[in-house]
Coordinates of C-alpha atoms in Angstrom, one line a residue:
Chain A
X287 CA 17.4 9.8 -12.9
X288 CA 15.2 11.8 -11.1
X289 CA 12.1 12.3 -9.6
X290 CA 10.3 8.6 -9.6
X291 CA 7.5 7.7 -8.1
X292 CA 5.9 4.3 -8.1
X293 CA 2.8 3.1 -6.7
X294 CA 0.6 0.4 -6.4
X295 CA -2.9 -1.0 -5.6
X296 CA -2.7 -4.1 -3.9
X297 CA -1.9 -7.7 -5.1
X298 CA -3.6 -10.9 -4.6
X299 CA -7.2 -11.4 -6.2
X300 CA -9.4 -8.7 -8.4
X301 CA -12.1 -9.5 -9.8
X302 CA -12.1 -9.6 -13.7
X303 CA -15.0 -6.7 -13.9
X304 CA -11.8 -4.5 -12.1
X305 CA -9.2 -5.3 -14.0
X306 CA -9.4 -2.0 -16.2
X307 CA -10.1 0.3 -13.1
X308 CA -7.4 -0.9 -11.1
X309 CA -4.6 -0.6 -13.8
X310 CA -6.4 2.9 -14.6
X311 CA -6.4 4.3 -11.0
X312 CA -3.1 3.6 -10.6
X313 CA -1.7 5.3 -13.8
X314 CA -4.0 8.1 -12.5
X315 CA -2.1 8.6 -9.0
X316 CA 1.3 7.7 -10.6
X317 CA 0.7 11.1 -12.9
X318 CA -0.5 13.0 -10.0
X319 CA 2.7 12.2 -7.8
X320 CA 4.8 12.4 -10.8
X321 CA 3.4 16.2 -11.0
X322 CA 4.3 17.1 -7.2
X323 CA 7.5 16.1 -8.1
X324 CA 8.3 17.9 -10.9
X325 CA 7.0 20.9 -9.3
X326 CA 9.5 21.1 -6.5
X327 CA 7.3 18.9 -4.0
X328 CA 8.8 16.7 -1.3
X329 CA 9.1 12.8 -1.7
X330 CA 7.1 12.9 1.4
X331 CA 4.4 15.2 0.1
X332 CA 4.2 12.6 -3.4
X333 CA 3.7 9.4 -1.3
X334 CA 1.1 10.8 0.9
X335 CA -1.3 12.6 -1.9
X336 CA -0.9 9.4 -4.5
X337 CA -2.1 7.3 -1.5
X338 CA -4.8 9.7 -0.4
X339 CA -6.0 9.6 -4.3
X340 CA -5.9 6.1 -4.2
X341 CA -7.9 6.0 -0.6
X342 CA -10.9 8.1 -2.5
X343 CA -10.9 5.7 -5.1
X344 CA -13.5 2.8 -4.3
X345 CA -11.7 0.4 -6.8
X346 CA -8.8 -0.1 -4.0
X347 CA -8.8 -1.7 -0.1
X348 CA -8.0 1.4 1.4
X349 CA -10.3 4.4 2.3
X350 CA -13.7 4.5 0.3
X351 CA -13.9 0.8 -0.9
X352 CA -12.0 -1.1 2.3
X353 CA -13.1 -4.3 3.1
X354 CA -15.3 -5.6 5.8
X355 CA -14.2 -7.1 9.2
X356 CA -16.3 -10.2 10.4
X357 CA -18.6 -7.6 12.2
X358 CA -19.2 -5.9 8.7
X359 CA -17.3 -2.5 10.0
X360 CA -14.3 -0.7 8.5
X361 CA -11.1 -0.9 10.1
X362 CA -8.1 1.1 8.4
X363 CA -4.5 1.2 8.9
X364 CA -2.1 3.6 7.3
X365 CA 1.8 4.4 7.6
X366 CA 4.1 7.0 6.3
X367 CA 7.8 7.3 6.3
X368 CA 10.3 9.6 5.1
X369 CA 13.8 8.9 4.3
X370 CA 16.4 11.7 5.4
X371 CA 15.5 11.4 9.3
X372 CA 13.8 7.9 9.4
X373 CA 10.7 10.0 11.0
X374 CA 7.5 8.1 10.2
X375 CA 3.5 8.0 11.5
X376 CA 1.1 5.0 11.9
X377 CA -2.4 4.6 12.8
X378 CA -4.6 1.4 13.0
X379 CA -7.9 0.1 13.7
X380 CA -9.0 4.1 12.7
X381 CA -12.8 4.4 11.8
X382 CA -15.0 7.2 9.6
X383 CA -12.0 8.2 8.1
X384 CA -11.7 9.2 4.4
X385 CA -7.9 9.6 4.4
X386 CA -6.0 7.3 7.3
X387 CA -2.9 8.2 5.4
X388 CA -3.7 11.8 6.2
X389 CA -3.8 10.9 9.7
X390 CA -0.3 8.8 9.9
X391 CA 1.3 11.9 8.7
X392 CA -0.3 14.1 11.3
X393 CA 1.1 11.6 13.7
X394 CA 4.8 11.7 12.3
X395 CA 4.8 15.7 12.3
X396 CA 2.5 16.5 15.1
X397 CA 3.0 13.9 18.0
X398 CA 6.5 12.7 19.3
X399 CA 5.3 9.0 18.9
X400 CA 5.6 7.1 15.7
X401 CA 1.9 4.6 16.0
X402 CA -1.7 5.3 17.5
X403 CA -4.4 2.8 17.4
X404 CA -8.0 2.5 17.4
X405 CA -9.8 5.0 19.8
X406 CA -6.8 6.8 20.7
X407 CA -6.2 7.7 16.7
X408 CA -9.8 8.6 16.6
X409 CA -9.2 11.3 19.4
X410 CA -6.1 12.6 18.0
X411 CA -8.0 13.2 14.4
X412 CA -10.7 14.7 15.9
X413 CA -8.3 17.4 18.2
X414 CA -6.6 17.9 14.7
X415 CA -9.7 18.7 13.3
X416 CA -10.1 16.0 10.5
X417 CA -13.8 15.3 10.2
X418 CA -15.2 12.1 10.8
X419 CA -17.5 10.6 7.6
X420 CA -20.2 8.3 7.8
X421 CA -18.9 4.6 7.9
X422 CA -21.7 4.0 5.0
X423 CA -19.8 6.4 2.6
X424 CA -16.5 4.0 3.2
X425 CA -18.4 1.0 2.2
X426 CA -18.9 0.0 -1.3
X427 CA -21.4 -2.7 -2.9
X428 CA -18.8 -4.6 -3.7
X429 CA -17.2 -4.9 -0.6
X430 CA -20.4 -6.1 1.4
X431 CA -20.8 -8.3 -1.8
X432 CA -17.6 -10.0 -1.2
X433 CA -17.9 -10.1 3.0
X434 CA -21.8 -11.6 2.7
X435 CA -20.1 -14.1 0.2
X436 CA -17.5 -15.1 3.0
X437 CA -20.0 -15.7 5.7
X438 CA -21.4 -18.6 3.4
X439 CA -20.6 -22.0 4.9
X440 CA -19.6 -23.1 0.7
X441 CA -17.7 -19.8 0.3
X442 CA -15.5 -20.2 -2.6
X443 CA -12.5 -21.7 -0.7
X444 CA -9.8 -20.0 -3.6
X445 CA -11.4 -16.5 -3.1
X446 CA -11.5 -16.4 0.4
X447 CA -8.0 -17.8 0.9
X448 CA -6.8 -15.2 -1.6
X449 CA -9.0 -12.5 0.2
X450 CA -6.8 -13.0 3.3
X451 CA -4.8 -10.4 1.8
X452 CA -4.3 -7.0 2.5
Chain B
X251 CA -4.1 -2.3 -0.1
X252 CA -2.6 0.9 -1.7
X253 CA 0.8 2.2 -1.7
X254 CA 3.4 4.6 -3.1
X255 CA 7.6 5.4 -2.8
X256 CA 9.1 8.3 -3.9
X257 CA 12.2 9.8 -4.5
X258 CA 12.6 13.7 -5.3
X259 CA 14.9 16.0 -6.7
X260 CA 16.7 16.5 -3.5
X261 CA 17.4 12.9 -3.3
X262 CA 15.4 12.4 -0.5
X263 CA 12.8 9.0 0.0
X264 CA 9.6 8.4 1.4
X265 CA 7.0 5.4 1.4
X266 CA 3.2 5.6 2.2
X267 CA 1.1 2.5 2.6
X268 CA -2.8 2.5 3.6
X269 CA -5.2 -0.9 3.9
X270 CA -8.9 -1.7 4.7
X271 CA -7.2 -4.8 5.7
X272 CA -7.9 -8.4 5.6
X273 CA -11.2 -9.4 4.0
X274 CA -13.7 -10.5 7.1
X275 CA -11.0 -10.2 9.7
X276 CA -11.3 -10.4 13.4
X277 CA -12.1 -7.2 15.2
X278 CA -9.0 -5.6 16.0
X279 CA -6.7 -7.6 14.0
X280 CA -3.6 -5.7 12.7
X281 CA -1.6 -6.7 9.4
X282 CA 1.9 -5.8 8.4
X283 CA 0.6 -1.7 6.7
X284 CA 1.2 0.5 9.6
X285 CA 4.1 -1.5 11.2
X286 CA 7.5 0.3 10.6
X287 CA 9.6 -2.2 8.4
X288 CA 6.5 -4.1 7.6
X289 CA 4.3 -1.9 5.2
X290 CA 6.9 -0.2 4.1
X291 CA 10.6 1.3 5.0
X292 CA 12.5 4.3 3.5
X293 CA 15.8 5.5 4.8
X294 CA 18.0 8.1 1.9
X295 CA 20.8 5.9 2.4
X296 CA 19.3 2.5 0.9
X297 CA 15.8 2.8 -0.4
X298 CA 11.9 2.8 -0.1
X299 CA 9.7 0.1 0.0
X300 CA 6.0 0.1 0.0
X301 CA 4.2 -3.6 0.5
X302 CA 1.1 -5.4 0.1
X303 CA 0.0 -9.0 0.2
X304 CA -1.0 -11.5 3.1
X305 CA -0.1 -9.3 6.1
X306 CA 1.0 -11.8 8.7
X307 CA 3.6 -13.3 6.3
X308 CA 5.2 -10.3 5.4
X309 CA 5.1 -9.3 9.2
X310 CA 6.9 -12.9 10.1
X311 CA 9.9 -11.7 7.7
X312 CA 9.8 -7.9 8.1
X313 CA 9.7 -8.0 4.2
X314 CA 10.8 -4.1 3.5
X315 CA 13.8 -4.3 5.6
X316 CA 14.8 -7.8 4.1
X317 CA 14.6 -5.8 0.5
X318 CA 17.0 -3.4 1.7
X319 CA 19.0 -5.7 3.4
X320 CA 19.8 -7.1 0.2
X321 CA 20.2 -3.6 -1.2
X322 CA 22.4 -2.9 0.9
X323 CA 24.4 -6.1 -0.4
X324 CA 24.6 -4.3 -3.5
X325 CA 21.8 -6.1 -5.0
X326 CA 18.9 -4.3 -7.6
X327 CA 16.0 -3.3 -6.5
X328 CA 14.7 -5.8 -9.1
X329 CA 17.0 -8.3 -7.7
X330 CA 16.6 -7.5 -3.9
X331 CA 12.5 -8.1 -4.2
X332 CA 12.6 -10.9 -6.2
X333 CA 15.2 -12.7 -3.5
X334 CA 12.6 -11.5 -0.5
X335 CA 9.5 -12.5 -2.0
X336 CA 11.1 -16.4 -2.8
X337 CA 12.0 -16.3 0.5
X338 CA 8.6 -15.3 2.2
X339 CA 7.1 -17.9 0.3
X340 CA 10.1 -20.5 1.1
X341 CA 9.6 -19.5 4.7
X342 CA 6.0 -19.1 5.2
X343 CA 4.4 -19.4 2.0
X344 CA 3.8 -15.9 1.9
X345 CA 2.2 -14.3 -1.1
X346 CA 2.8 -10.1 -2.1
X347 CA 4.1 -7.6 -4.0
X348 CA 6.2 -4.2 -3.4
X349 CA 7.1 -1.2 -5.1
X350 CA 11.2 -0.2 -4.6
X351 CA 13.1 2.9 -4.7
X352 CA 16.7 3.8 -4.3
X353 CA 18.4 6.8 -4.4
X354 CA 19.5 7.1 -7.9
X355 CA 16.1 6.4 -8.9
X356 CA 15.9 2.8 -9.9
X357 CA 12.7 1.3 -9.4
X358 CA 11.1 -2.1 -9.2
X359 CA 7.4 -3.4 -9.0
X360 CA 7.5 -6.7 -8.5
X361 CA 5.0 -9.6 -6.9
X362 CA 4.7 -13.5 -6.4
X363 CA 0.6 -13.4 -6.7
X364 CA -1.5 -13.7 -10.1
X365 CA -1.9 -9.5 -10.0
X366 CA -0.8 -6.3 -9.0
X367 CA -1.5 -2.8 -10.2
X368 CA 1.3 -0.9 -10.5
X369 CA 2.8 2.4 -12.3
X370 CA 5.7 3.9 -12.1
X371 CA 6.1 7.6 -13.3
X372 CA 9.6 8.2 -14.1
X373 CA 11.9 10.5 -17.5
X374 CA 8.7 11.7 -19.0
X375 CA 7.3 8.0 -19.0
X376 CA 4.6 6.2 -17.4
X377 CA 5.1 2.4 -17.1
X378 CA 2.6 0.5 -15.5
X379 CA 1.6 -3.2 -15.6
X380 CA -1.2 -5.6 -14.1
X381 CA 0.1 -9.2 -14.5
X382 CA 2.9 -10.5 -14.2
X383 CA 5.7 -9.6 -16.6
X384 CA 3.8 -6.9 -17.7
X385 CA 5.7 -3.3 -18.6
X386 CA 3.4 -1.2 -20.4
X387 CA 4.9 2.3 -21.7
X388 CA 3.6 5.9 -22.5
X389 CA 4.1 9.3 -22.7
X390 CA 3.6 11.2 -19.4

């Protein structure tokens, strides 16, 4: 039965023009995660690298492609956990990072803590040598359009409510 | 939001979840994703879960822990996921989706939203889907 990897690219509203890209991205990520497992890699390696692939894909709301907050900025969250020792690491409200999941793994492996947030997480990323990326590199035209559309008083209430999903 | 669960050849489980959050969220808003037991959970004794959907609802019912609780009671990953998602809808009107795997490699991708892109690689087969009820397969 083993190994197995299962991935998701988010639930809720998906624009029609993104149907195909959304499905293609998770298939590619699952294939790569499975290849890691088949070559003897750990479940931890597989989930982290699979999620990093999806963070790098602008189709999804994570990493590059993240939605914008009320100020039009990107704040990202990530979590990783492994089931043998229940070790885990998480970060929230991090900015200017291509792969927040890698930072979450470093929190798990390099600190005695579980969860770092905001500026503290950014300082830790710098201390770990993770390069910052320009915020603009994380923002897609589609994310900017959605943000602008939802500023309007006549914004589509269905899309607005579904947009409340992460 | 994106996420993954896996079980390796040693029988170890893991989960990972990452998100840009909620469109037009308040600055500083944190949802379920980075919270242990909300954005995901992994325990070799029961299973691994990664979630997506309405973060505030997921946090209120600690969706991954609820799924694993049902699995501890003997439910399959699919049954446990459906029960937990139904409870979230009934209790807090929450919508979302999950990917789940147990230590034997039994997996599920379930959601009560209209769409969730998902894929599972298992026994040299790739399963994938997008709309409710879809399960396409192709060889790996």
